[in-house]
mmCIF file of C-alpha atoms and ligand atoms in Angstrom:
data_model
loop_
_atom_site.group_PDB
_atom_site.id
_atom_site.type_symbol
_atom_site.label_atom_id
_atom_site.label_comp_id
_atom_site.label_asym_id
_atom_site.label_seq_id
_atom_site.Cartn_x
_atom_site.Cartn_y
_atom_site.Cartn_z
ATOM 1 C CA MET A 1 2.238 23.785 -3.419
ATOM 2 C CA LYS A 2 1.046 24.869 0.006
ATOM 3 C CA ALA A 3 0.649 22.357 2.809
ATOM 4 C CA LEU A 4 -0.001 22.230 6.522
ATOM 5 C CA VAL A 5 3.207 20.652 7.794
ATOM 6 C CA LEU A 6 3.849 19.259 11.266
ATOM 7 C CA GLN A 7 7.293 20.809 11.628
ATOM 8 C CA GLN A 8 7.953 19.731 15.193
ATOM 9 C CA TYR A 9 5.720 18.121 17.757
ATOM 10 C CA ASN A 10 2.822 20.492 18.438
ATOM 11 C CA LYS A 11 3.977 22.904 15.765
ATOM 12 C CA LEU A 12 1.990 23.106 12.533
ATOM 13 C CA GLU A 13 2.968 25.514 9.776
ATOM 14 C CA TYR A 14 1.177 26.374 6.562
ATOM 15 C CA GLN A 15 4.045 26.625 4.114
ATOM 16 C CA ASP A 16 5.446 25.955 0.634
ATOM 17 C CA VAL A 17 6.569 22.397 -0.082
ATOM 18 C CA PRO A 18 7.617 20.637 -3.323
ATOM 19 C CA ASP A 19 4.722 19.432 -5.518
ATOM 20 C CA PRO A 20 4.181 15.682 -5.206
ATOM 21 C CA ARG A 21 4.612 13.697 -8.438
ATOM 22 C CA PRO A 22 2.469 10.670 -9.329
ATOM 23 C CA GLY A 23 4.285 7.396 -10.066
ATOM 24 C CA PRO A 24 3.144 5.100 -12.922
ATOM 25 C CA GLY A 25 0.188 3.627 -10.984
ATOM 26 C CA ASP A 26 -0.732 6.789 -9.073
ATOM 27 C CA VAL A 27 -3.059 9.712 -9.494
ATOM 28 C CA LEU A 28 -2.495 13.289 -8.443
ATOM 29 C CA ILE A 29 -5.500 14.677 -6.615
ATOM 30 C CA GLN A 30 -6.344 18.296 -6.015
ATOM 31 C CA VAL A 31 -7.644 18.167 -2.470
ATOM 32 C CA GLN A 32 -11.078 19.728 -1.902
ATOM 33 C CA ALA A 33 -11.679 18.735 1.725
ATOM 34 C CA CYS A 34 -9.882 16.817 4.456
ATOM 35 C CA GLY A 35 -11.170 16.011 7.924
ATOM 36 C CA ILE A 36 -9.054 16.266 11.065
ATOM 37 C CA CYS A 37 -8.988 12.825 12.681
ATOM 38 C CA GLY A 38 -8.625 12.181 16.395
ATOM 39 C CA SER A 39 -5.478 10.224 15.605
ATOM 40 C CA ASP A 40 -3.963 13.362 14.045
ATOM 41 C CA VAL A 41 -4.829 15.442 17.091
ATOM 42 C CA HIS A 42 -3.547 12.877 19.603
ATOM 43 C CA GLY A 43 -0.555 12.060 17.426
ATOM 44 C CA MET A 44 0.813 15.540 16.910
ATOM 45 C CA ASP A 45 2.326 15.759 20.409
ATOM 46 C CA GLY A 46 4.432 12.670 19.778
ATOM 47 C CA SER A 47 2.493 10.445 22.170
ATOM 48 C CA SER A 48 1.474 7.874 19.556
ATOM 49 C CA GLY A 49 4.840 7.698 17.801
ATOM 50 C CA ARG A 50 2.977 7.790 14.473
ATOM 51 C CA ARG A 51 3.380 11.442 13.480
ATOM 52 C CA ILE A 52 7.160 11.876 13.507
ATOM 53 C CA PRO A 53 7.916 15.347 12.043
ATOM 54 C CA PRO A 54 8.167 16.572 9.434
ATOM 55 C CA VAL A 55 4.952 15.165 8.002
ATOM 56 C CA ILE A 56 1.817 16.346 6.230
ATOM 57 C CA MET A 57 -1.069 14.687 8.077
ATOM 58 C CA GLY A 58 -4.601 14.048 6.786
ATOM 59 C CA HIS A 59 -6.227 10.813 5.624
ATOM 60 C CA GLU A 60 -9.973 11.630 5.473
ATOM 61 C CA ALA A 61 -10.014 13.441 2.180
ATOM 62 C CA SER A 62 -11.748 13.997 -1.137
ATOM 63 C CA GLY A 63 -10.848 15.851 -4.289
ATOM 64 C CA VAL A 64 -10.529 15.886 -8.065
ATOM 65 C CA ILE A 65 -8.075 13.934 -10.219
ATOM 66 C CA VAL A 66 -5.794 16.353 -12.040
ATOM 67 C CA GLU A 67 -3.067 14.047 -13.347
ATOM 68 C CA MET A 68 -2.518 10.321 -13.820
ATOM 69 C CA GLY A 69 0.478 8.017 -14.101
ATOM 70 C CA ARG A 70 0.878 6.174 -17.413
ATOM 71 C CA GLU A 71 -0.344 2.818 -16.025
ATOM 72 C CA VAL A 72 -3.582 4.201 -14.597
ATOM 73 C CA SER A 73 -6.747 3.118 -16.372
ATOM 74 C CA GLY A 74 -10.458 3.556 -15.795
ATOM 75 C CA TRP A 75 -10.085 7.048 -14.334
ATOM 76 C CA HIS A 76 -10.108 10.486 -15.895
ATOM 77 C CA THR A 77 -8.930 13.929 -14.964
ATOM 78 C CA GLY A 78 -11.840 15.796 -13.424
ATOM 79 C CA ASP A 79 -13.226 12.701 -11.658
ATOM 80 C CA ARG A 80 -14.499 13.444 -8.147
ATOM 81 C CA VAL A 81 -12.995 10.900 -5.780
ATOM 82 C CA THR A 82 -12.218 9.849 -2.270
ATOM 83 C CA PHE A 83 -9.735 7.190 -1.217
ATOM 84 C CA ASP A 84 -9.015 4.652 1.470
ATOM 85 C CA SER A 85 -6.972 6.010 4.353
ATOM 86 C CA THR A 86 -4.795 2.919 4.122
ATOM 87 C CA ILE A 87 -2.602 1.965 1.201
ATOM 88 C CA TYR A 88 -2.625 -1.832 1.224
ATOM 89 C CA CYS A 89 -0.248 -3.867 -0.918
ATOM 90 C CA GLY A 90 -2.689 -6.298 -2.546
ATOM 91 C CA ARG A 91 -0.071 -9.061 -2.592
ATOM 92 C CA CYS A 92 0.450 -10.290 0.975
ATOM 93 C CA TYR A 93 -1.309 -13.257 2.599
ATOM 94 C CA PHE A 94 -3.950 -11.033 4.217
ATOM 95 C CA CYS A 95 -4.674 -8.876 1.177
ATOM 96 C CA GLN A 96 -5.148 -11.981 -0.933
ATOM 97 C CA ARG A 97 -7.808 -13.177 1.479
ATOM 98 C CA GLY A 98 -9.541 -9.802 1.272
ATOM 99 C CA ALA A 99 -8.384 -8.659 4.715
ATOM 100 C CA THR A 100 -6.763 -5.508 3.356
ATOM 101 C CA ASN A 101 -7.077 -3.764 6.727
ATOM 102 C CA LEU A 102 -4.649 -6.342 8.111
ATOM 103 C CA CYS A 103 -2.126 -5.944 5.262
ATOM 104 C CA ASP A 104 1.457 -6.722 6.271
ATOM 105 C CA ASN A 105 2.714 -3.743 4.290
ATOM 106 C CA ARG A 106 0.028 -1.207 5.033
ATOM 107 C CA ARG A 107 0.844 2.483 4.977
ATOM 108 C CA VAL A 108 -1.618 4.989 6.344
ATOM 109 C CA LEU A 109 -1.793 8.337 4.600
ATOM 110 C CA GLY A 110 -0.491 11.190 6.726
ATOM 111 C CA VAL A 111 1.430 8.875 9.035
ATOM 112 C CA SER A 112 5.141 8.931 9.759
ATOM 113 C CA CYS A 113 6.263 6.193 12.138
ATOM 114 C CA GLY A 114 9.857 5.163 11.620
ATOM 115 C CA GLU A 115 9.019 2.351 9.206
ATOM 116 C CA TYR A 116 7.647 4.783 6.640
ATOM 117 C CA ARG A 117 6.481 8.320 6.008
ATOM 118 C CA GLN A 118 3.451 8.767 3.773
ATOM 119 C CA ASP A 119 2.401 12.386 3.322
ATOM 120 C CA GLY A 120 -1.318 13.059 3.599
ATOM 121 C CA ALA A 121 -3.910 15.495 2.353
ATOM 122 C CA PHE A 122 -3.700 18.713 4.385
ATOM 123 C CA ALA A 123 -2.228 20.190 1.231
ATOM 124 C CA ASP A 124 -3.173 21.497 -2.214
ATOM 125 C CA TYR A 125 -2.355 18.100 -3.746
ATOM 126 C CA VAL A 126 -1.862 14.515 -2.674
ATOM 127 C CA VAL A 127 -0.651 11.448 -4.576
ATOM 128 C CA VAL A 128 -2.386 8.091 -4.051
ATOM 129 C CA PRO A 129 -2.265 4.763 -5.906
ATOM 130 C CA GLN A 130 -5.173 4.018 -8.223
ATOM 131 C CA HIS A 131 -6.280 0.893 -6.349
ATOM 132 C CA ILE A 132 -7.512 2.801 -3.295
ATOM 133 C CA LEU A 133 -9.718 5.284 -5.209
ATOM 134 C CA TYR A 134 -13.518 5.486 -5.010
ATOM 135 C CA ARG A 135 -15.776 7.587 -7.202
ATOM 136 C CA LEU A 136 -18.104 10.032 -5.432
ATOM 137 C CA PRO A 137 -21.836 9.848 -6.139
ATOM 138 C CA ASP A 138 -22.917 13.047 -7.946
ATOM 139 C CA ASP A 139 -25.046 14.311 -5.095
ATOM 140 C CA LEU A 140 -22.397 13.825 -2.420
ATOM 141 C CA SER A 141 -20.393 16.899 -1.453
ATOM 142 C CA PHE A 142 -16.628 16.830 -0.922
ATOM 143 C CA GLU A 143 -17.203 17.689 2.733
ATOM 144 C CA GLN A 144 -19.665 14.823 3.240
ATOM 145 C CA ALA A 145 -17.215 12.499 1.518
ATOM 146 C CA THR A 146 -14.545 13.132 4.152
ATOM 147 C CA MET A 147 -16.823 11.344 6.650
ATOM 148 C CA VAL A 148 -16.712 8.089 4.703
ATOM 149 C CA GLU A 149 -13.612 6.815 6.485
ATOM 150 C CA ALA A 150 -15.177 7.155 9.927
ATOM 151 C CA LEU A 151 -18.401 5.585 8.689
ATOM 152 C CA SER A 152 -16.502 2.674 7.178
ATOM 153 C CA ILE A 153 -15.006 1.933 10.610
ATOM 154 C CA ALA A 154 -18.516 1.879 12.087
ATOM 155 C CA LEU A 155 -19.882 -0.310 9.301
ATOM 156 C CA HIS A 156 -16.983 -2.714 9.647
ATOM 157 C CA ALA A 157 -17.581 -3.067 13.399
ATOM 158 C CA VAL A 158 -21.296 -3.697 12.912
ATOM 159 C CA GLY A 159 -20.535 -6.070 10.046
ATOM 160 C CA ARG A 160 -18.188 -8.095 12.268
ATOM 161 C CA THR A 161 -20.981 -8.570 14.799
ATOM 162 C CA PRO A 162 -23.782 -11.087 14.273
ATOM 163 C CA ILE A 163 -26.979 -9.046 14.597
ATOM 164 C CA THR A 164 -30.402 -10.667 14.562
ATOM 165 C CA LEU A 165 -33.517 -8.665 13.745
ATOM 166 C CA ASN A 166 -34.863 -6.909 16.839
ATOM 167 C CA ASP A 167 -31.697 -7.423 18.931
ATOM 168 C CA THR A 168 -30.867 -5.056 21.751
ATOM 169 C CA ALA A 169 -27.508 -3.342 21.302
ATOM 170 C CA LEU A 170 -25.499 -1.230 23.692
ATOM 171 C CA VAL A 171 -22.940 1.301 22.487
ATOM 172 C CA VAL A 172 -20.461 2.446 25.139
ATOM 173 C CA GLY A 173 -18.885 5.687 23.963
ATOM 174 C CA SER A 174 -20.957 8.079 21.844
ATOM 175 C CA GLY A 175 -18.249 10.075 20.104
ATOM 176 C CA MET A 176 -18.229 10.241 16.355
ATOM 177 C CA ILE A 177 -17.601 6.558 15.694
ATOM 178 C CA GLY A 178 -20.130 5.587 18.364
ATOM 179 C CA LEU A 179 -22.757 7.835 16.780
ATOM 180 C CA LEU A 180 -22.107 6.267 13.391
ATOM 181 C CA ILE A 181 -22.326 2.775 14.896
ATOM 182 C CA ILE A 182 -25.705 3.698 16.391
ATOM 183 C CA GLN A 183 -26.963 4.707 12.950
ATOM 184 C CA ALA A 184 -25.559 1.564 11.336
ATOM 185 C CA LEU A 185 -27.202 -0.613 14.017
ATOM 186 C CA ARG A 186 -30.504 1.034 13.216
ATOM 187 C CA VAL A 187 -30.064 0.123 9.552
ATOM 188 C CA ALA A 188 -28.988 -3.407 10.571
ATOM 189 C CA GLY A 189 -32.357 -4.002 12.206
ATOM 190 C CA CYS A 190 -31.720 -3.673 15.924
ATOM 191 C CA GLY A 191 -34.883 -3.396 17.945
ATOM 192 C CA ARG A 192 -33.484 -1.334 20.761
ATOM 193 C CA ILE A 193 -30.277 0.678 20.898
ATOM 194 C CA LEU A 194 -28.884 2.109 24.115
ATOM 195 C CA ALA A 195 -26.098 4.689 24.056
ATOM 196 C CA VAL A 196 -23.706 5.480 26.893
ATOM 197 C CA ASP A 197 -21.419 8.473 27.356
ATOM 198 C CA LEU A 198 -20.339 11.018 29.966
ATOM 199 C CA ASP A 199 -21.147 14.019 27.794
ATOM 200 C CA GLN A 200 -24.779 15.183 27.710
ATOM 201 C CA SER A 201 -24.468 16.934 24.358
ATOM 202 C CA ARG A 202 -23.213 13.741 22.734
ATOM 203 C CA LEU A 203 -26.030 11.788 24.329
ATOM 204 C CA ALA A 204 -28.538 14.291 22.956
ATOM 205 C CA LEU A 205 -27.047 13.749 19.511
ATOM 206 C CA ALA A 206 -27.164 9.976 20.019
ATOM 207 C CA ARG A 207 -30.880 10.219 20.649
ATOM 208 C CA THR A 208 -31.436 12.348 17.547
ATOM 209 C CA LEU A 209 -29.483 9.857 15.448
ATOM 210 C CA GLY A 210 -31.400 6.772 16.509
ATOM 211 C CA ALA A 211 -30.608 5.671 20.067
ATOM 212 C CA ASP A 212 -33.800 4.659 21.888
ATOM 213 C CA GLU A 213 -32.308 5.347 25.242
ATOM 214 C CA VAL A 214 -29.305 7.388 26.336
ATOM 215 C CA LEU A 215 -27.494 6.810 29.608
ATOM 216 C CA ASN A 216 -24.912 8.921 31.384
ATOM 217 C CA SER A 217 -22.510 6.499 33.030
ATOM 218 C CA GLN A 218 -21.781 9.057 35.752
ATOM 219 C CA SER A 219 -25.352 9.472 36.919
ATOM 220 C CA ASP A 220 -27.289 6.486 35.567
ATOM 221 C CA ASP A 221 -27.060 2.846 36.614
ATOM 222 C CA VAL A 222 -26.334 1.537 33.136
ATOM 223 C CA LEU A 223 -26.286 -2.174 34.015
ATOM 224 C CA LYS A 224 -29.604 -1.926 35.839
ATOM 225 C CA ARG A 225 -31.226 -0.073 32.977
ATOM 226 C CA VAL A 226 -29.918 -2.524 30.356
ATOM 227 C CA ARG A 227 -31.329 -5.393 32.419
ATOM 228 C CA GLN A 228 -34.687 -3.659 32.758
ATOM 229 C CA CYS A 229 -34.864 -3.329 28.981
ATOM 230 C CA THR A 230 -34.015 -6.970 28.305
ATOM 231 C CA SER A 231 -36.046 -9.062 30.792
ATOM 232 C CA GLU A 232 -32.931 -9.118 33.011
ATOM 233 C CA ARG A 233 -30.831 -10.859 30.347
ATOM 234 C CA GLY A 234 -28.496 -8.099 29.180
ATOM 235 C CA ALA A 235 -27.783 -6.771 25.698
ATOM 236 C CA ASP A 236 -27.369 -9.150 22.772
ATOM 237 C CA ALA A 237 -24.482 -7.129 21.424
ATOM 238 C CA THR A 238 -22.341 -4.462 23.026
ATOM 239 C CA PHE A 239 -19.818 -2.180 21.354
ATOM 240 C CA GLU A 240 -16.892 -0.713 23.278
ATOM 241 C CA VAL A 241 -15.938 2.490 21.475
ATOM 242 C CA VAL A 242 -13.529 4.008 23.991
ATOM 243 C CA GLY A 243 -10.727 1.618 24.856
ATOM 244 C CA MET A 244 -10.272 1.964 28.622
ATOM 245 C CA THR A 245 -10.769 -0.385 31.564
ATOM 246 C CA PRO A 246 -13.930 1.196 33.060
ATOM 247 C CA THR A 247 -15.778 1.271 29.728
ATOM 248 C CA LEU A 248 -14.610 -2.220 28.772
ATOM 249 C CA SER A 249 -15.811 -3.543 32.129
ATOM 250 C CA LEU A 250 -19.164 -1.859 31.695
ATOM 251 C CA ALA A 251 -19.554 -3.199 28.162
ATOM 252 C CA THR A 252 -18.633 -6.710 29.343
ATOM 253 C CA GLU A 253 -21.031 -6.664 32.294
ATOM 254 C CA CYS A 254 -23.929 -5.538 30.142
ATOM 255 C CA VAL A 255 -23.777 -8.367 27.570
ATOM 256 C CA ARG A 256 -26.188 -11.248 28.007
ATOM 257 C CA LYS A 257 -24.914 -14.809 28.348
ATOM 258 C CA GLY A 258 -23.781 -16.022 24.947
ATOM 259 C CA GLY A 259 -23.785 -12.476 23.594
ATOM 260 C CA THR A 260 -21.130 -10.547 21.739
ATOM 261 C CA LEU A 261 -18.713 -7.804 22.656
ATOM 262 C CA THR A 262 -17.137 -5.860 19.809
ATOM 263 C CA LEU A 263 -14.045 -3.830 20.611
ATOM 264 C CA VAL A 264 -13.572 -0.734 18.484
ATOM 265 C CA GLY A 265 -12.098 1.901 20.829
ATOM 266 C CA ASN A 266 -8.335 2.013 20.981
ATOM 267 C CA LEU A 267 -7.344 4.679 23.516
ATOM 268 C CA THR A 268 -5.027 2.623 25.695
ATOM 269 C CA PRO A 269 -2.745 -0.280 24.814
ATOM 270 C CA ARG A 270 -3.759 -2.328 27.865
ATOM 271 C CA THR A 271 -6.981 -2.783 29.800
ATOM 272 C CA GLU A 272 -8.033 -4.974 32.673
ATOM 273 C CA PHE A 273 -10.019 -7.854 31.304
ATOM 274 C CA MET A 274 -12.979 -9.598 33.033
ATOM 275 C CA HIS A 275 -11.704 -13.054 32.301
ATOM 276 C CA GLN A 276 -14.197 -15.105 34.308
ATOM 277 C CA SER A 277 -17.162 -13.132 33.102
ATOM 278 C CA VAL A 278 -16.233 -13.857 29.503
ATOM 279 C CA VAL A 279 -15.493 -17.547 30.111
ATOM 280 C CA THR A 280 -18.393 -18.478 32.337
ATOM 281 C CA ARG A 281 -20.962 -16.572 30.306
ATOM 282 C CA GLU A 282 -19.552 -17.725 26.957
ATOM 283 C CA LEU A 283 -19.194 -14.291 25.436
ATOM 284 C CA THR A 284 -17.786 -13.869 21.959
ATOM 285 C CA LEU A 285 -15.246 -11.090 21.459
ATOM 286 C CA TYR A 286 -14.570 -9.346 18.185
ATOM 287 C CA GLY A 287 -11.756 -6.913 17.569
ATOM 288 C CA SER A 288 -12.521 -4.465 14.788
ATOM 289 C CA CYS A 289 -9.827 -2.448 13.045
ATOM 290 C CA GLY A 290 -10.435 0.093 10.323
ATOM 291 C CA SER A 291 -12.393 -1.203 7.376
ATOM 292 C CA ARG A 292 -12.107 -3.347 4.295
ATOM 293 C CA GLY A 293 -14.341 -2.890 1.309
ATOM 294 C CA GLU A 294 -17.049 -0.876 3.078
ATOM 295 C CA TYR A 295 -16.405 2.398 1.233
ATOM 296 C CA PRO A 296 -18.887 2.007 -1.665
ATOM 297 C CA ALA A 297 -21.744 1.105 0.698
ATOM 298 C CA CYS A 298 -20.834 4.025 2.952
ATOM 299 C CA LEU A 299 -20.759 6.544 0.110
ATOM 300 C CA ASP A 300 -24.119 5.270 -1.098
ATOM 301 C CA MET A 301 -25.709 5.408 2.350
ATOM 302 C CA ILE A 302 -24.527 8.960 2.968
ATOM 303 C CA ALA A 303 -25.709 10.047 -0.491
ATOM 304 C CA ARG A 304 -29.155 8.510 0.085
ATOM 305 C CA GLY A 305 -29.452 10.018 3.556
ATOM 306 C CA LYS A 306 -29.624 6.616 5.276
ATOM 307 C CA ILE A 307 -26.715 7.727 7.448
ATOM 308 C CA GLN A 308 -26.469 11.323 8.564
ATOM 309 C CA VAL A 309 -23.050 12.896 8.787
ATOM 310 C CA ALA A 310 -23.934 16.606 8.881
ATOM 311 C CA PRO A 311 -24.741 16.649 12.633
ATOM 312 C CA MET A 312 -21.181 15.568 13.387
ATOM 313 C CA ILE A 313 -19.477 18.257 11.307
ATOM 314 C CA SER A 314 -18.646 21.090 13.718
ATOM 315 C CA ALA A 315 -16.738 23.390 11.391
ATOM 316 C CA ILE A 316 -15.442 23.786 7.851
ATOM 317 C CA ALA A 317 -12.404 26.072 7.631
ATOM 318 C CA PRO A 318 -9.535 26.875 5.254
ATOM 319 C CA VAL A 319 -6.459 24.675 5.638
ATOM 320 C CA SER A 320 -4.370 27.837 6.082
ATOM 321 C CA GLU A 321 -6.090 28.182 9.470
ATOM 322 C CA GLY A 322 -5.503 24.530 10.299
ATOM 323 C CA ALA A 323 -3.019 25.120 13.101
ATOM 324 C CA SER A 324 -5.533 26.974 15.253
ATOM 325 C CA TRP A 325 -8.227 24.320 14.682
ATOM 326 C CA PHE A 326 -5.787 21.592 15.679
ATOM 327 C CA ASP A 327 -5.046 23.588 18.795
ATOM 328 C CA ARG A 328 -8.733 23.925 19.685
ATOM 329 C CA LEU A 329 -9.259 20.199 19.191
ATOM 330 C CA TYR A 330 -6.134 19.396 21.190
ATOM 331 C CA ARG A 331 -7.463 21.491 24.088
ATOM 332 C CA ARG A 332 -10.716 19.500 23.832
ATOM 333 C CA GLU A 333 -12.932 22.505 23.264
ATOM 334 C CA PRO A 334 -16.441 21.388 24.234
ATOM 335 C CA GLY A 335 -18.849 20.698 21.397
ATOM 336 C CA LEU A 336 -16.167 20.256 18.725
ATOM 337 C CA MET A 337 -16.458 16.989 16.861
ATOM 338 C CA LYS A 338 -15.391 16.835 13.197
ATOM 339 C CA VAL A 339 -13.479 19.780 11.735
ATOM 340 C CA ILE A 340 -12.968 19.744 7.970
ATOM 341 C CA LEU A 341 -10.250 21.745 6.255
ATOM 342 C CA THR A 342 -10.747 23.001 2.699
ATOM 343 C CA PRO A 343 -8.377 24.719 0.232
ATOM 344 C CA ALA A 344 -7.367 28.234 1.171
ATOM 345 C CA SER A 345 -9.242 30.640 -1.094
HETATM 346 ZN ZN1 LIG B 401 -9.202 8.899 10.716
HETATM 347 ZN ZN1 LIG B 402 -1.040 -6.601 1.843
#
């Protein structure tokens, strides 16, 4: 088959590779669409240590089952499916408690990190175990389905956070996950949602997708504005969707006493933490990592139009042209958000 292979750091090649073969509990999927994730773009230069070449990246995918291992049941060839980005074991302490995102033996598709290499879906075919499959609703396109992973991260973060009807929420960082969190907060019944970013085009999108107020942290006094909106109390819930000290500080400052701070962004391993502010104001912190079990709800919400994903899709292009799209994303071309690769025609 053909695949987009990371041959060396920063060097992607569309080339022939051996066909993958499904094991007894696996299915072989003909890939119809696969989104380029930020972690692929940041990882391909070696900086994350999680894309050690050679590897086929890609974990936000959808396709059609074309072959099944002998132990697979309940699925048929021709089924339209998507799958979890993470292969969890189902047997460890965490999996048995339902915390599959915290699995001790988790393998992420399209990741190669020293402990394992699990080829992903920037290819004609990909093999995945049956237990991570999800059926696509009939009216959901393969391209829309690639957005389910990102949405599941947003839904998980909102689900971790206690939200009361009519709460005020602040979202710091309005990239793709932030924009999906804003939409999920709207569904969750927030009364007022404020979005923060440095990029005006993202803020414009945030407003379209449900933010009541958008604030540019470079030119607006975010803390002052949040206080004005909340009788000087601060936001009930804030979401940090960047992962750096300045944005974490801002998110912390803007929470009301007794409020919650949910950490989703993961850009840097260490940040400076406002210890006293958290202690003396009794804030509750939630870390949120990936998702567990949110896929069916996400697929349903996209299919019913309760969550919009189309505004975040910047381009759909053949996987044979993947290298140049990776390059454009790596160079942070303005206005590019999600790029989806489809089979070469
Ligand atoms: Zn991803
Ligand atoms: Zn496990």
